[in-house]
mmCIF file of C-alpha atoms in Angstrom:
data_model
loop_
_atom_site.group_PDB
_atom_site.id
_atom_site.type_symbol
_atom_site.label_atom_id
_atom_site.label_comp_id
_atom_site.label_asym_id
_atom_site.label_seq_id
_atom_site.Cartn_x
_atom_site.Cartn_y
_atom_site.Cartn_z
ATOM 1 C CA MET A 1 -3.650 -9.350 0.624
ATOM 2 C CA ILE A 2 -6.330 -8.885 -1.969
ATOM 3 C CA ARG A 3 -9.844 -8.117 -0.788
ATOM 4 C CA LEU A 4 -12.642 -8.468 -3.304
ATOM 5 C CA ARG A 5 -16.188 -7.180 -3.562
ATOM 6 C CA GLY A 6 -16.655 -7.949 -7.235
ATOM 7 C CA TRP A 7 -14.773 -9.040 -10.327
ATOM 8 C CA CYS A 8 -15.451 -9.588 -14.032
ATOM 9 C CA SER A 9 -13.622 -10.081 -17.305
ATOM 10 C CA ARG A 10 -12.258 -7.006 -19.016
ATOM 11 C CA ARG A 11 -9.963 -6.042 -21.844
ATOM 12 C CA PRO A 12 -7.364 -3.315 -22.450
ATOM 13 C CA ARG A 13 -8.722 -0.027 -23.742
ATOM 14 C CA GLY A 14 -8.894 0.038 -27.492
ATOM 15 C CA ALA A 15 -8.677 -3.732 -27.866
ATOM 16 C CA ALA A 16 -11.360 -5.283 -29.994
ATOM 17 C CA GLY A 17 -13.553 -7.873 -28.346
ATOM 18 C CA PRO A 18 -14.760 -11.060 -30.039
ATOM 19 C CA ALA A 19 -17.473 -10.506 -32.630
ATOM 20 C CA GLY A 20 -20.946 -10.417 -31.146
ATOM 21 C CA ARG A 21 -19.667 -10.448 -27.526
ATOM 22 C CA ARG A 22 -20.656 -7.707 -25.114
ATOM 23 C CA TRP A 23 -18.046 -7.070 -22.436
ATOM 24 C CA ALA A 24 -19.237 -6.753 -18.858
ATOM 25 C CA SER A 25 -19.020 -3.396 -17.132
ATOM 26 C CA GLY A 26 -16.515 -3.168 -14.303
ATOM 27 C CA GLY A 27 -18.273 -2.433 -11.036
ATOM 28 C CA PRO A 28 -21.762 -2.449 -9.565
ATOM 29 C CA ALA A 29 -24.513 -0.590 -11.432
ATOM 30 C CA GLY A 30 -22.347 -0.335 -14.537
ATOM 31 C CA ARG A 31 -19.724 1.954 -13.007
ATOM 32 C CA ALA A 32 -16.000 1.343 -13.315
ATOM 33 C CA LEU A 33 -14.386 -1.176 -11.002
ATOM 34 C CA ARG A 34 -12.608 0.806 -8.280
ATOM 35 C CA VAL A 35 -9.265 -0.683 -7.195
ATOM 36 C CA LEU A 36 -7.159 0.513 -4.261
ATOM 37 C CA VAL A 37 -3.469 -0.377 -4.263
ATOM 38 C CA ASP A 38 -1.386 -0.006 -1.128
ATOM 39 C CA MET A 39 2.007 1.658 -1.479
ATOM 40 C CA ASP A 40 4.491 0.430 1.132
ATOM 41 C CA GLY A 41 5.171 -3.281 0.751
ATOM 42 C CA VAL A 42 3.092 -3.530 -2.424
ATOM 43 C CA LEU A 43 4.548 -0.889 -4.749
ATOM 44 C CA ALA A 44 7.519 0.376 -2.727
ATOM 45 C CA ASP A 45 10.119 -1.846 -1.062
ATOM 46 C CA PHE A 46 9.624 -0.653 2.519
ATOM 47 C CA GLU A 47 11.405 -3.619 4.109
ATOM 48 C CA GLY A 48 14.475 -3.448 1.895
ATOM 49 C CA GLY A 49 14.727 0.318 2.164
ATOM 50 C CA PHE A 50 14.400 0.183 5.928
ATOM 51 C CA LEU A 51 17.084 -2.464 6.348
ATOM 52 C CA ARG A 52 19.597 -0.591 4.192
ATOM 53 C CA LYS A 53 19.128 2.666 6.095
ATOM 54 C CA PHE A 54 19.023 1.005 9.509
ATOM 55 C CA ARG A 55 22.347 -0.736 8.930
ATOM 56 C CA ALA A 56 23.899 2.452 7.560
ATOM 57 C CA ARG A 57 22.800 4.569 10.532
ATOM 58 C CA PHE A 58 23.335 1.948 13.244
ATOM 59 C CA PRO A 59 26.190 -0.240 11.976
ATOM 60 C CA ASP A 60 26.995 -1.586 15.448
ATOM 61 C CA GLN A 61 23.409 -2.594 16.283
ATOM 62 C CA PRO A 62 21.850 -6.017 15.648
ATOM 63 C CA PHE A 63 19.437 -6.242 12.739
ATOM 64 C CA ILE A 64 16.899 -8.663 11.325
ATOM 65 C CA ALA A 65 17.615 -10.065 7.874
ATOM 66 C CA LEU A 66 14.744 -9.905 5.413
ATOM 67 C CA GLU A 67 14.298 -13.680 5.419
ATOM 68 C CA ASP A 68 13.910 -13.588 9.219
ATOM 69 C CA ARG A 69 11.279 -10.842 9.333
ATOM 70 C CA ARG A 70 8.026 -11.952 10.943
ATOM 71 C CA GLY A 71 4.800 -10.040 11.433
ATOM 72 C CA PHE A 72 3.654 -6.748 9.978
ATOM 73 C CA TRP A 73 5.185 -4.275 12.438
ATOM 74 C CA VAL A 74 8.954 -3.881 12.002
ATOM 75 C CA SER A 75 9.308 -1.924 15.251
ATOM 76 C CA GLU A 76 7.707 -4.703 17.327
ATOM 77 C CA GLN A 77 10.113 -7.370 16.144
ATOM 78 C CA TYR A 78 13.108 -5.070 16.627
ATOM 79 C CA GLY A 79 11.878 -4.229 20.118
ATOM 80 C CA ARG A 80 11.878 -7.917 20.993
ATOM 81 C CA LEU A 81 15.393 -8.284 19.636
ATOM 82 C CA GLN A 82 16.950 -5.746 22.016
ATOM 83 C CA PRO A 83 15.700 -2.935 24.281
ATOM 84 C CA GLY A 84 15.791 0.426 22.538
ATOM 85 C CA LEU A 85 15.858 -0.983 19.016
ATOM 86 C CA SER A 86 12.159 -0.270 18.457
ATOM 87 C CA GLU A 87 12.757 3.470 18.844
ATOM 88 C CA LYS A 88 15.784 3.296 16.557
ATOM 89 C CA ALA A 89 13.742 1.474 13.934
ATOM 90 C CA ILE A 90 10.969 4.063 14.063
ATOM 91 C CA SER A 91 13.514 6.866 13.667
ATOM 92 C CA ILE A 92 14.468 5.444 10.272
ATOM 93 C CA TRP A 93 11.078 5.893 8.596
ATOM 94 C CA GLU A 94 10.506 9.189 10.394
ATOM 95 C CA SER A 95 13.626 10.572 8.701
ATOM 96 C CA GLU A 96 13.762 12.819 5.669
ATOM 97 C CA ASN A 97 13.857 11.038 2.290
ATOM 98 C CA PHE A 98 13.022 7.589 3.664
ATOM 99 C CA PHE A 99 9.788 7.211 1.699
ATOM 100 C CA PHE A 100 11.052 9.042 -1.369
ATOM 101 C CA ASP A 101 14.161 6.846 -1.620
ATOM 102 C CA LEU A 102 12.274 3.531 -1.532
ATOM 103 C CA GLU A 103 12.870 1.370 -4.583
ATOM 104 C CA PRO A 104 9.858 0.009 -6.472
ATOM 105 C CA LEU A 105 9.214 -3.685 -5.954
ATOM 106 C CA PRO A 106 10.034 -5.641 -9.133
ATOM 107 C CA GLY A 107 7.214 -5.420 -11.657
ATOM 108 C CA ALA A 108 4.852 -3.560 -9.328
ATOM 109 C CA VAL A 109 4.780 -0.180 -11.058
ATOM 110 C CA GLU A 110 4.391 -1.761 -14.478
ATOM 111 C CA ALA A 111 1.552 -3.985 -13.238
ATOM 112 C CA VAL A 112 -0.387 -1.037 -11.801
ATOM 113 C CA LYS A 113 0.086 0.960 -14.982
ATOM 114 C CA GLN A 114 -1.305 -1.942 -16.983
ATOM 115 C CA MET A 115 -4.219 -2.340 -14.590
ATOM 116 C CA ALA A 116 -4.979 1.381 -14.802
ATOM 117 C CA ASN A 117 -5.241 0.995 -18.573
ATOM 118 C CA LEU A 118 -7.926 -1.680 -18.377
ATOM 119 C CA GLU A 119 -11.406 -0.803 -19.532
ATOM 120 C CA SER A 120 -13.913 0.138 -16.826
ATOM 121 C CA THR A 121 -11.244 0.155 -14.118
ATOM 122 C CA ASP A 122 -10.260 3.056 -11.877
ATOM 123 C CA VAL A 123 -7.029 2.519 -9.946
ATOM 124 C CA PHE A 124 -6.062 4.551 -6.882
ATOM 125 C CA ILE A 125 -2.974 4.348 -4.713
ATOM 126 C CA CYS A 126 -4.371 4.210 -1.185
ATOM 127 C CA THR A 127 -1.678 4.638 1.442
ATOM 128 C CA SER A 128 -1.504 5.421 5.152
ATOM 129 C CA PRO A 129 0.925 8.186 6.152
ATOM 130 C CA ILE A 130 2.773 7.865 9.444
ATOM 131 C CA LYS A 131 1.718 10.139 12.287
ATOM 132 C CA MET A 132 5.042 11.981 12.236
ATOM 133 C CA TYR A 133 3.977 13.840 9.124
ATOM 134 C CA LYS A 134 6.875 16.264 8.547
ATOM 135 C CA TYR A 135 8.187 14.347 5.529
ATOM 136 C CA CYS A 136 5.974 11.359 4.798
ATOM 137 C CA PRO A 137 2.929 12.810 2.962
ATOM 138 C CA PHE A 138 5.016 15.006 0.646
ATOM 139 C CA GLU A 139 7.443 12.186 -0.114
ATOM 140 C CA LYS A 140 4.652 9.759 -0.958
ATOM 141 C CA TYR A 141 3.313 12.216 -3.549
ATOM 142 C CA ALA A 142 6.829 12.820 -4.861
ATOM 143 C CA TRP A 143 7.430 9.044 -5.124
ATOM 144 C CA VAL A 144 4.275 8.559 -7.172
ATOM 145 C CA GLU A 145 5.169 11.445 -9.466
ATOM 146 C CA LYS A 146 8.667 10.009 -9.952
ATOM 147 C CA HIS A 147 7.518 6.494 -10.829
ATOM 148 C CA PHE A 148 4.064 7.063 -12.357
ATOM 149 C CA GLY A 149 4.220 10.601 -13.709
ATOM 150 C CA PRO A 150 2.381 13.783 -12.694
ATOM 151 C CA ASP A 151 -1.022 12.692 -14.033
ATOM 152 C CA PHE A 152 -1.188 9.884 -11.461
ATOM 153 C CA LEU A 153 -1.104 12.411 -8.610
ATOM 154 C CA GLU A 154 -4.879 12.667 -9.075
ATOM 155 C CA GLN A 155 -5.123 8.973 -8.136
ATOM 156 C CA ILE A 156 -3.655 9.169 -4.613
ATOM 157 C CA VAL A 157 -5.689 8.634 -1.442
ATOM 158 C CA LEU A 158 -3.936 9.310 1.865
ATOM 159 C CA THR A 159 -5.830 8.015 4.882
ATOM 160 C CA ARG A 160 -5.069 6.507 8.272
ATOM 161 C CA ASP A 161 -8.266 4.427 7.973
ATOM 162 C CA LYS A 162 -8.762 2.575 4.700
ATOM 163 C CA THR A 163 -12.186 1.301 5.734
ATOM 164 C CA VAL A 164 -13.690 4.746 5.061
ATOM 165 C CA VAL A 165 -12.730 4.545 1.367
ATOM 166 C CA SER A 166 -15.360 2.996 -0.899
ATOM 167 C CA ALA A 167 -13.937 0.570 -3.455
ATOM 168 C CA ASP A 168 -14.398 -2.904 -4.909
ATOM 169 C CA LEU A 169 -10.918 -4.317 -4.483
ATOM 170 C CA LEU A 170 -8.000 -3.615 -2.138
ATOM 171 C CA ILE A 171 -4.490 -4.917 -2.741
ATOM 172 C CA ASP A 172 -2.547 -4.640 0.507
ATOM 173 C CA ASP A 173 0.207 -6.419 2.428
ATOM 174 C CA ARG A 174 -1.587 -6.120 5.766
ATOM 175 C CA VAL A 175 -4.035 -8.892 6.597
ATOM 176 C CA ASP A 176 -5.842 -7.297 9.559
ATOM 177 C CA ILE A 177 -7.070 -3.936 8.281
ATOM 178 C CA THR A 178 -9.666 -2.529 10.650
ATOM 179 C CA GLY A 179 -11.251 0.867 11.137
ATOM 180 C CA LYS A 180 -14.347 2.872 11.930
ATOM 181 C CA TRP A 181 -16.632 1.137 9.453
ATOM 182 C CA PRO A 182 -18.163 -2.282 10.164
ATOM 183 C CA GLU A 183 -18.255 -5.140 7.727
ATOM 184 C CA VAL A 184 -20.823 -4.992 4.945
ATOM 185 C CA GLY A 185 -24.301 -5.637 6.272
ATOM 186 C CA GLU A 186 -23.577 -4.679 9.881
ATOM 187 C CA GLY A 187 -25.555 -1.496 10.237
ATOM 188 C CA GLN A 188 -24.185 0.837 7.590
ATOM 189 C CA ALA A 189 -25.040 4.512 7.932
ATOM 190 C CA GLY A 190 -24.527 7.861 6.317
ATOM 191 C CA GLY A 191 -24.487 6.643 2.722
ATOM 192 C CA LEU A 192 -20.818 5.609 2.757
ATOM 193 C CA GLN A 193 -20.139 1.956 2.022
ATOM 194 C CA PRO A 194 -17.257 0.063 3.609
ATOM 195 C CA LYS A 195 -14.890 -0.834 0.826
ATOM 196 C CA CYS A 196 -15.369 -4.594 0.950
ATOM 197 C CA PRO A 197 -16.751 -7.583 2.831
ATOM 198 C CA SER A 198 -14.581 -10.111 4.656
ATOM 199 C CA PRO A 199 -13.054 -12.401 2.032
ATOM 200 C CA SER A 200 -10.131 -14.696 2.666
ATOM 201 C CA PRO A 201 -6.976 -12.567 2.496
ATOM 202 C CA ILE A 202 -4.143 -13.248 0.089
ATOM 203 C CA VAL A 203 -0.867 -12.108 1.660
ATOM 204 C CA THR A 204 1.463 -10.355 -0.747
ATOM 205 C CA ARG A 205 4.597 -10.953 1.281
ATOM 206 C CA SER A 206 5.900 -13.619 3.594
ATOM 207 C CA VAL A 207 5.307 -12.900 7.266
#
């Protein structure tokens, strides 16, 4: 989905604007527009990578084809398919090299690079590591370095709760992101702003 708190026209860095036209600044109070981009399912092909490794490790077990996937949680649908499959599914993404080996979704890396080059726009990859953290956090950093280069490592936010990150726009494949912070205007405290209000979500994959 795409959640918005503000948007305006902008141009690539270095591009000349029309004569006499002043381009709008990106975010509130003249600061750069802050964009968070999810990783799994938005940049990295989590579903495809999971299915390939699941079928390789459990060739005799039933599986769910990509066109038959429903809902956000892979493990829940596999658990309904057959007892014990939920645990097998979870073991795939808890394994070494699962996150590092994920293929980029077509055009995703190039689109984020272009967005990061827009004037008055700060782009961060905001991703939630799994609780079994032996491999996942390191591999997410390594994946970004592989596909975006070492400089982009400064643009990574790892958090289990994306509502604590202040930003103007979130691009994510999950439609029901919740967390510790309330919606905008519901008793904010401590100076931190929830990242966005409650706009209509745009789902980035079929569920």
